[in-house]
Amino acid sequence: MKSNKPGLNTICTHVGGVEDKEFKGAISPLYMSSSYAYENVDIKRYPRYFNTPNQEALCKKIAMLENAEEALLFGSGMAAVSTTILAFLEQGDHIVLQKTLYGGTFNFVSEELNKFGIEYSFTEGFSETDFISAIKENTKVIFIETPSNPLMLLTDIEMISRTAKERGIITMIDNTFATPINQTPIDLGIDISIHSATKYMGGHSDISAGAVAASEEHIQRIWNKAKNLGGNLSDFTVWLLERSMKTMAIRVKAQNRNAKKMAKWLEKHPLVAKVHYPGLKSHPDYQLAKKQMRGYTGVVSFELSESADTGKFTEALKLVKRSMSLAGVESTILSPIKTSHFLLSPEERSRQGISDGLLRLSVGIEDKKDLIADFEQAFEKVSEEQFEKI
Ligand SMILES: *Cc1c(COP(=O)(O)O)cnc(C)c1O
């Protein structure tokens, strides 16, 4: 039977706007009001109650994209992550987290949870055995992030859902890298899907926001915590995010295509030792990627061969800028050991498989030929310098 649900592009463009009844404008009017006349005691509109007209409208779009009943918006990805984790854990509870996680999530867990008397464990790896052996009697939540940053390793989402359901454990996923365009974890049994909307949902490097999608019951529980912690998103940014999300499906699909082409091109380059991209047959999780993802994202990590210097290479790039963040329409590049993973000891980095030559490329929507030309001239520059040294 064919589903009546609109396709991803149509949801992005049409679902969940605020209707302009008065002037019939094409876009959502922006309600900046922080004060609303009350109709009855049940409906009190207020920005920190997460129920202003623009917030409610955009949440409908996000919920439908994630195949969730409801969604909530936050002021940052970390507001979404921290509020959601705290909503499901009480003193004496335990949370199992995947070994490799976004740095901010790792810091939140390791610096804050003790204060609430909440226990946590990180898994040794990504396998079923790794997760099962980390589960304890008081485990209430399993938290995963797939694909993970920066090596683009995957966790089997269905395996996690099954393992957790058998034990009555709630599952959360950080779905930022994949986006609902490439991966809908709730369809695979995950309870709660979390986003840094600062990345692909925003997509233009000009918004800080977060989002959570889940069942009505789970969103109610997160809302109860969210109104106390107060991490709501300003309505102006909600409005900007709605504008961004209208093009999310076409942006992300273009980024998927460009990234796959760049990954294949890099794999053949003599100065590249290794490419990490789940859409490549050489990636250890290629089969799993085909099973649980529709596209393989715009992020490609690769290792320069030992003879090439990452600093000189990234400096030589002209079109592709060095940047801490990712997922914009413009391509950016970063050296994990100099930025995101700078504070880790060399031993810890090598345990996580992060080599000195590793670079993380966030592929934008430029023409492939221009990206390749930029990479080619930068590779030429580093190989000339090597030649001079000899
Ligand atoms: C950026 C990011 C976050 C945190 O989001 P902010 O908007 O910076 O708070 C969380 N998870 C992942 C995977 C991210 O890339």
Short mmCIF file of C-alpha atoms and ligand atoms in Angstrom, two decimals:
data_model
loop_
_atom_site.label_atom_id
_atom_site.label_comp_id
_atom_site.label_asym_id
_atom_site.label_seq_id
_atom_site.Cartn_x
_atom_site.Cartn_y
_atom_site.Cartn_z
CA MET A 1 0.00 0.00 0.00
CA LYS A 2 1.30 3.44 -0.90
CA SER A 3 1.68 5.81 2.03
CA ASN A 4 -0.19 9.09 1.92
CA LYS A 5 2.68 10.79 3.63
CA PRO A 6 4.28 13.52 1.50
CA GLY A 7 7.85 12.99 0.29
CA LEU A 8 10.85 14.50 2.07
CA ASN A 9 11.15 17.53 -0.24
CA THR A 10 7.45 18.30 0.16
CA ILE A 11 7.58 17.98 3.95
CA CYS A 12 10.59 20.32 4.03
CA THR A 13 8.85 22.91 1.88
CA HIS A 14 5.23 22.72 3.03
CA VAL A 15 4.55 21.02 6.35
CA GLY A 16 4.14 23.01 9.53
CA GLY A 17 4.19 26.68 8.61
CA VAL A 18 2.20 29.36 10.39
CA GLU A 19 -0.66 30.26 8.07
CA ASP A 20 -0.90 33.93 7.16
CA LYS A 21 -4.66 34.22 7.31
CA GLU A 22 -4.77 37.99 7.05
CA PHE A 23 -2.54 38.73 4.07
CA LYS A 24 -2.07 35.26 2.53
CA GLY A 25 1.70 35.71 2.38
CA ALA A 26 3.75 32.78 1.05
CA ILE A 27 5.81 32.37 4.21
CA SER A 28 5.10 32.04 7.91
CA PRO A 29 4.50 35.31 9.73
CA LEU A 30 6.92 35.72 12.64
CA TYR A 31 5.40 36.07 16.10
CA MET A 32 8.02 37.63 18.35
CA SER A 33 5.54 38.14 21.18
CA SER A 34 6.61 36.88 24.59
CA SER A 35 3.22 37.73 26.05
CA TYR A 36 -0.08 36.23 24.89
CA ALA A 37 -3.61 36.78 26.16
CA TYR A 38 -4.71 33.60 27.90
CA GLU A 39 -7.72 31.77 26.60
CA ASN A 40 -8.06 29.35 29.47
CA VAL A 41 -5.77 27.93 32.13
CA ASP A 42 -4.66 25.03 29.90
CA ILE A 43 -3.20 27.11 27.10
CA LYS A 44 -0.59 29.55 28.34
CA ARG A 45 1.62 30.61 25.47
CA TYR A 46 5.12 31.68 26.41
CA PRO A 47 8.51 31.21 24.70
CA ARG A 48 9.93 29.08 27.54
CA TYR A 49 6.85 26.86 27.46
CA PHE A 50 8.02 25.95 23.95
CA ASN A 51 4.56 26.73 22.52
CA THR A 52 4.75 30.00 20.60
CA PRO A 53 3.12 29.82 17.14
CA ASN A 54 6.43 29.62 15.24
CA GLN A 55 7.89 26.97 17.58
CA GLU A 56 4.78 24.78 17.35
CA ALA A 57 4.63 25.08 13.56
CA LEU A 58 8.26 24.16 12.93
CA CYS A 59 8.04 21.23 15.37
CA LYS A 60 5.39 19.71 13.09
CA LYS A 61 7.84 19.71 10.18
CA ILE A 62 10.62 18.13 12.27
CA ALA A 63 8.29 15.51 13.77
CA MET A 64 7.01 14.46 10.34
CA LEU A 65 10.52 14.24 8.90
CA GLU A 66 11.57 11.99 11.79
CA ASN A 67 8.34 9.95 11.68
CA ALA A 68 7.77 11.00 15.28
CA GLU A 69 4.56 12.14 16.94
CA GLU A 70 6.00 15.36 18.29
CA ALA A 71 9.13 17.49 18.51
CA LEU A 72 10.67 20.31 20.56
CA LEU A 73 13.14 23.02 19.56
CA PHE A 74 16.08 24.19 21.67
CA GLY A 75 18.60 27.02 21.71
CA SER A 76 21.48 24.66 20.82
CA GLY A 77 22.19 21.01 20.17
CA MET A 78 23.66 20.73 23.66
CA ALA A 79 20.48 22.18 25.24
CA ALA A 80 18.58 19.42 23.44
CA VAL A 81 21.07 16.71 24.49
CA SER A 82 21.39 17.77 28.15
CA THR A 83 17.65 18.37 28.69
CA THR A 84 16.72 15.03 27.13
CA ILE A 85 19.28 13.05 29.13
CA LEU A 86 18.25 14.71 32.39
CA ALA A 87 14.56 14.14 31.65
CA PHE A 88 14.95 10.35 31.78
CA LEU A 89 17.42 9.86 34.64
CA GLU A 90 16.98 10.15 38.39
CA GLN A 91 19.46 9.83 41.22
CA GLY A 92 20.80 6.25 41.27
CA ASP A 93 20.06 5.59 37.59
CA HIS A 94 22.67 4.60 35.00
CA ILE A 95 23.17 5.53 31.34
CA VAL A 96 25.21 3.62 28.75
CA LEU A 97 26.81 5.79 26.10
CA GLN A 98 28.56 4.86 22.89
CA LYS A 99 32.36 5.08 23.08
CA THR A 100 32.76 7.79 20.44
CA LEU A 101 30.48 10.79 20.95
CA TYR A 102 30.38 14.49 20.12
CA GLY A 103 32.84 16.24 22.49
CA GLY A 104 30.15 18.43 24.09
CA THR A 105 28.02 15.40 24.96
CA PHE A 106 31.06 13.63 26.43
CA ASN A 107 31.88 16.72 28.53
CA PHE A 108 28.27 17.14 29.73
CA VAL A 109 28.09 13.52 30.83
CA SER A 110 31.52 13.36 32.47
CA GLU A 111 31.36 16.80 34.12
CA GLU A 112 27.70 17.10 35.18
CA LEU A 113 25.97 13.75 35.77
CA ASN A 114 27.84 12.96 39.00
CA LYS A 115 26.30 16.04 40.60
CA PHE A 116 22.86 14.51 40.10
CA GLY A 117 23.94 11.13 41.44
CA ILE A 118 23.56 9.61 37.97
CA GLU A 119 26.01 6.88 36.92
CA TYR A 120 27.33 6.47 33.40
CA SER A 121 29.51 4.08 31.35
CA PHE A 122 31.01 4.43 27.91
CA THR A 123 31.15 1.28 25.78
CA GLU A 124 34.45 -0.27 24.67
CA GLY A 125 33.32 -0.42 21.06
CA PHE A 126 30.30 -0.41 18.76
CA SER A 127 29.21 -4.09 18.87
CA GLU A 128 26.23 -5.76 20.57
CA THR A 129 28.59 -7.38 23.11
CA ASP A 130 30.13 -3.98 23.89
CA PHE A 131 26.70 -2.52 24.68
CA ILE A 132 25.38 -5.55 26.58
CA SER A 133 28.44 -5.72 28.79
CA ALA A 134 28.05 -2.04 29.72
CA ILE A 135 24.40 -2.45 30.77
CA LYS A 136 23.76 -2.68 34.51
CA GLU A 137 20.69 -3.39 36.61
CA ASN A 138 19.98 0.33 37.01
CA THR A 139 20.53 1.24 33.34
CA LYS A 140 17.65 3.41 32.15
CA VAL A 141 19.02 4.91 28.93
CA ILE A 142 21.26 3.91 26.01
CA PHE A 143 22.66 6.83 24.02
CA ILE A 144 24.22 6.40 20.58
CA GLU A 145 25.51 8.65 17.80
CA THR A 146 25.76 7.25 14.28
CA PRO A 147 27.62 7.98 12.05
CA SER A 148 30.18 9.02 14.64
CA ASN A 149 32.66 11.83 14.35
CA PRO A 150 35.31 11.88 12.86
CA LEU A 151 35.80 8.32 11.54
CA MET A 152 32.20 7.89 10.36
CA LEU A 153 31.85 4.55 12.14
CA LEU A 154 28.29 3.25 12.48
CA THR A 155 26.30 1.68 15.27
CA ASP A 156 23.63 -0.84 14.29
CA ILE A 157 20.44 1.06 15.17
CA GLU A 158 18.10 -1.97 15.03
CA MET A 159 20.44 -3.98 17.23
CA ILE A 160 20.42 -1.18 19.83
CA SER A 161 16.61 -0.85 19.74
CA ARG A 162 16.16 -4.61 20.19
CA THR A 163 18.74 -4.93 22.98
CA ALA A 164 17.20 -1.99 24.85
CA LYS A 165 13.54 -3.01 24.37
CA GLU A 166 14.23 -6.50 25.75
CA ARG A 167 15.45 -4.83 28.93
CA GLY A 168 12.96 -1.94 29.18
CA ILE A 169 15.65 0.67 28.46
CA ILE A 170 14.95 4.00 26.69
CA THR A 171 17.08 4.67 23.57
CA MET A 172 18.36 8.04 22.36
CA ILE A 173 20.29 8.82 19.21
CA ASP A 174 22.20 11.90 18.16
CA ASN A 175 21.02 12.02 14.53
CA THR A 176 22.83 15.26 13.66
CA PHE A 177 25.28 13.88 11.10
CA ALA A 178 22.75 11.75 9.23
CA THR A 179 19.74 14.13 9.33
CA PRO A 180 16.22 12.72 8.85
CA ILE A 181 16.89 12.88 5.11
CA ASN A 182 19.45 10.07 5.35
CA GLN A 183 18.27 8.18 8.43
CA THR A 184 15.05 7.90 10.42
CA PRO A 185 15.99 6.04 13.62
CA ILE A 186 12.46 6.06 15.05
CA ASP A 187 11.45 3.78 12.13
CA LEU A 188 14.15 1.40 13.40
CA GLY A 189 12.78 1.34 16.94
CA ILE A 190 14.71 4.17 18.61
CA ASP A 191 12.69 6.18 21.14
CA ILE A 192 14.20 9.65 20.87
CA SER A 193 16.08 11.36 18.03
CA ILE A 194 18.17 14.43 18.88
CA HIS A 195 19.73 17.07 16.60
CA SER A 196 22.14 19.90 16.66
CA ALA A 197 20.12 22.02 14.21
CA THR A 198 23.21 24.23 14.07
CA LYS A 199 24.49 21.74 11.50
CA TYR A 200 22.48 20.34 8.53
CA MET A 201 19.03 21.54 9.60
CA GLY A 202 20.34 25.12 9.67
CA GLY A 203 22.80 24.40 6.90
CA HIS A 204 24.01 27.96 6.28
CA SER A 205 26.42 28.40 9.22
CA ASP A 206 24.29 31.15 10.74
CA ILE A 207 22.04 29.46 13.32
CA SER A 208 22.52 27.87 16.74
CA ALA A 209 19.65 25.52 17.51
CA GLY A 210 18.70 22.03 18.66
CA ALA A 211 15.75 19.69 18.20
CA VAL A 212 14.29 16.52 19.71
CA ALA A 213 11.71 14.23 18.10
CA ALA A 214 9.84 11.40 19.87
CA SER A 215 6.42 10.08 20.90
CA GLU A 216 3.92 12.42 22.53
CA GLU A 217 4.53 10.73 25.87
CA HIS A 218 8.32 11.13 25.71
CA ILE A 219 8.10 14.71 24.46
CA GLN A 220 5.82 15.53 27.41
CA ARG A 221 8.47 14.21 29.78
CA ILE A 222 11.24 16.18 28.02
CA TRP A 223 9.03 19.30 28.09
CA ASN A 224 8.60 18.97 31.86
CA LYS A 225 12.39 19.21 32.22
CA ALA A 226 12.85 21.73 29.40
CA LYS A 227 10.62 24.39 30.96
CA ASN A 228 12.74 24.18 34.14
CA LEU A 229 16.09 24.30 32.36
CA GLY A 230 14.95 27.02 29.95
CA GLY A 231 16.89 26.18 26.81
CA ASN A 232 14.26 27.42 24.34
CA LEU A 233 15.08 28.89 20.94
CA SER A 234 14.33 32.54 20.16
CA ASP A 235 11.38 32.86 17.79
CA PHE A 236 13.42 34.85 15.31
CA THR A 237 15.84 31.92 15.03
CA VAL A 238 12.91 29.51 14.81
CA TRP A 239 11.71 31.50 11.83
CA LEU A 240 15.19 31.45 10.23
CA LEU A 241 15.43 27.71 10.84
CA GLU A 242 12.08 27.15 9.14
CA ARG A 243 13.43 29.00 6.11
CA SER A 244 16.57 26.87 6.12
CA MET A 245 14.69 23.64 6.46
CA LYS A 246 12.63 24.31 3.33
CA THR A 247 15.73 23.41 1.33
CA MET A 248 17.17 20.78 3.67
CA ALA A 249 16.29 17.76 1.55
CA ILE A 250 17.81 19.16 -1.65
CA ARG A 251 20.85 20.50 0.20
CA VAL A 252 21.57 17.25 2.00
CA LYS A 253 21.06 15.15 -1.13
CA ALA A 254 23.48 17.40 -3.04
CA GLN A 255 25.98 17.11 -0.17
CA ASN A 256 25.60 13.31 -0.17
CA ARG A 257 26.36 13.21 -3.90
CA ASN A 258 29.33 15.57 -3.70
CA ALA A 259 30.77 13.78 -0.67
CA LYS A 260 30.59 10.39 -2.36
CA LYS A 261 32.38 11.75 -5.42
CA MET A 262 35.05 13.41 -3.27
CA ALA A 263 35.50 10.21 -1.24
CA LYS A 264 36.03 8.16 -4.41
CA TRP A 265 38.42 10.72 -5.85
CA LEU A 266 40.44 10.97 -2.62
CA GLU A 267 40.66 7.19 -2.36
CA LYS A 268 42.64 7.11 -5.62
CA HIS A 269 45.01 9.95 -4.73
CA PRO A 270 48.66 8.95 -4.07
CA LEU A 271 49.01 11.40 -1.16
CA VAL A 272 45.95 9.97 0.63
CA ALA A 273 46.57 6.97 2.88
CA LYS A 274 42.96 6.23 3.83
CA VAL A 275 39.40 7.51 3.32
CA HIS A 276 36.62 7.07 5.90
CA TYR A 277 33.18 7.32 4.27
CA PRO A 278 30.31 4.89 4.89
CA GLY A 279 29.30 5.06 1.22
CA LEU A 280 32.61 3.49 0.12
CA LYS A 281 32.93 -0.28 -0.27
CA SER A 282 36.23 -0.05 1.64
CA HIS A 283 34.47 1.28 4.77
CA PRO A 284 34.08 -1.38 7.50
CA ASP A 285 30.38 -0.47 7.95
CA TYR A 286 29.43 -0.25 4.26
CA GLN A 287 26.83 -3.07 4.51
CA LEU A 288 25.30 -1.61 7.66
CA ALA A 289 25.21 1.82 6.04
CA LYS A 290 23.24 0.39 3.11
CA LYS A 291 20.85 -1.25 5.58
CA GLN A 292 20.06 1.70 7.83
CA MET A 293 20.81 4.84 5.78
CA ARG A 294 19.32 6.30 2.61
CA GLY A 295 22.35 8.50 1.93
CA TYR A 296 25.82 8.63 3.46
CA THR A 297 26.04 12.31 4.55
CA GLY A 298 28.29 15.14 3.47
CA VAL A 299 31.15 14.34 5.85
CA VAL A 300 34.26 12.56 4.56
CA SER A 301 37.34 11.97 6.68
CA PHE A 302 40.67 11.07 5.14
CA GLU A 303 44.28 10.58 6.16
CA LEU A 304 47.14 12.20 4.30
CA SER A 305 50.12 9.93 3.67
CA GLU A 306 52.87 10.37 6.24
CA SER A 307 54.95 12.52 3.95
CA ALA A 308 52.28 15.24 3.62
CA ASP A 309 51.70 17.95 6.22
CA THR A 310 48.03 18.57 7.18
CA GLY A 311 48.69 22.19 8.21
CA LYS A 312 50.35 23.07 4.91
CA PHE A 313 47.72 21.18 2.94
CA THR A 314 44.71 22.88 4.54
CA GLU A 315 46.44 26.27 4.31
CA ALA A 316 46.97 25.74 0.60
CA LEU A 317 43.24 25.16 -0.03
CA LYS A 318 41.54 28.28 -1.37
CA LEU A 319 37.87 27.45 -1.89
CA VAL A 320 37.61 25.06 1.06
CA LYS A 321 38.07 27.00 4.30
CA ARG A 322 39.34 25.70 7.62
CA SER A 323 36.49 25.71 10.11
CA MET A 324 35.52 24.29 13.50
CA SER A 325 31.95 23.51 12.51
CA LEU A 326 30.40 21.57 9.65
CA ALA A 327 27.33 21.01 7.46
CA GLY A 328 27.11 24.42 5.78
CA VAL A 329 26.44 24.84 2.07
CA GLU A 330 30.13 25.76 1.80
CA SER A 331 32.79 23.05 2.07
CA THR A 332 35.00 23.24 5.15
CA ILE A 333 37.89 21.20 6.53
CA LEU A 334 39.34 20.58 9.98
CA SER A 335 42.23 18.70 11.57
CA PRO A 336 40.78 16.76 14.54
CA ILE A 337 44.09 16.59 16.41
CA LYS A 338 44.45 20.38 16.21
CA THR A 339 40.83 21.19 17.11
CA SER A 340 38.06 18.84 18.26
CA HIS A 341 40.42 16.22 19.72
CA PHE A 342 43.25 18.59 20.76
CA LEU A 343 42.83 17.96 24.49
CA LEU A 344 43.14 14.17 24.20
CA SER A 345 46.49 12.54 24.96
CA PRO A 346 48.35 10.94 22.01
CA GLU A 347 47.55 7.51 23.54
CA GLU A 348 43.83 8.26 23.78
CA ARG A 349 43.83 9.57 20.22
CA SER A 350 45.48 6.45 18.89
CA ARG A 351 43.04 4.32 20.92
CA GLN A 352 40.23 6.12 19.10
CA GLY A 353 41.98 5.67 15.75
CA ILE A 354 42.58 9.40 15.22
CA SER A 355 45.89 9.78 13.43
CA ASP A 356 47.99 12.95 13.02
CA GLY A 357 47.28 12.95 9.28
CA LEU A 358 43.48 12.80 9.69
CA LEU A 359 41.34 15.57 8.16
CA ARG A 360 37.56 15.93 8.34
CA LEU A 361 35.99 17.40 5.24
CA SER A 362 32.42 18.71 5.36
CA VAL A 363 31.36 18.79 1.74
CA GLY A 364 29.13 21.64 0.58
CA ILE A 365 27.04 22.16 -2.52
CA GLU A 366 29.73 23.62 -4.81
CA ASP A 367 30.43 22.09 -8.21
CA LYS A 368 32.53 18.96 -7.90
CA LYS A 369 35.02 20.15 -10.53
CA ASP A 370 35.85 23.25 -8.46
CA LEU A 371 36.32 21.24 -5.29
CA ILE A 372 38.62 18.81 -7.07
CA ALA A 373 40.59 21.65 -8.70
CA ASP A 374 41.10 23.19 -5.26
CA PHE A 375 42.26 19.89 -3.78
CA GLU A 376 44.52 19.24 -6.77
CA GLN A 377 46.35 22.56 -6.47
CA ALA A 378 46.77 22.08 -2.70
CA PHE A 379 48.14 18.55 -3.19
CA GLU A 380 50.54 19.90 -5.80
CA LYS A 381 51.75 22.55 -3.38
CA VAL A 382 52.50 20.05 -0.60
CA SER A 383 54.24 17.66 -2.98
CA GLU A 384 56.40 20.47 -4.44
CA GLU A 385 57.48 21.43 -0.94
CA GLN A 386 58.43 17.88 -0.22
CA PHE A 387 60.45 17.81 -3.39
CA GLU A 388 62.33 20.95 -2.33
CA LYS A 389 63.17 19.37 1.02
CA ILE A 390 64.96 16.41 -0.56
C1 LIG B 1 27.54 20.24 16.98
C2 LIG B 1 27.04 18.96 17.50
C3 LIG B 1 26.36 18.89 18.72
C4 LIG B 1 26.15 20.09 19.61
O1 LIG B 1 25.37 21.05 19.02
P1 LIG B 1 25.45 22.63 19.37
O2 LIG B 1 24.41 23.20 18.49
O3 LIG B 1 26.84 23.07 19.07
O4 LIG B 1 25.16 22.77 20.82
C5 LIG B 1 25.88 17.66 19.14
N1 LIG B 1 26.09 16.55 18.42
C6 LIG B 1 26.74 16.58 17.24
C7 LIG B 1 26.95 15.30 16.49
C8 LIG B 1 27.25 17.76 16.74
O5 LIG B 1 27.92 17.79 15.58
#
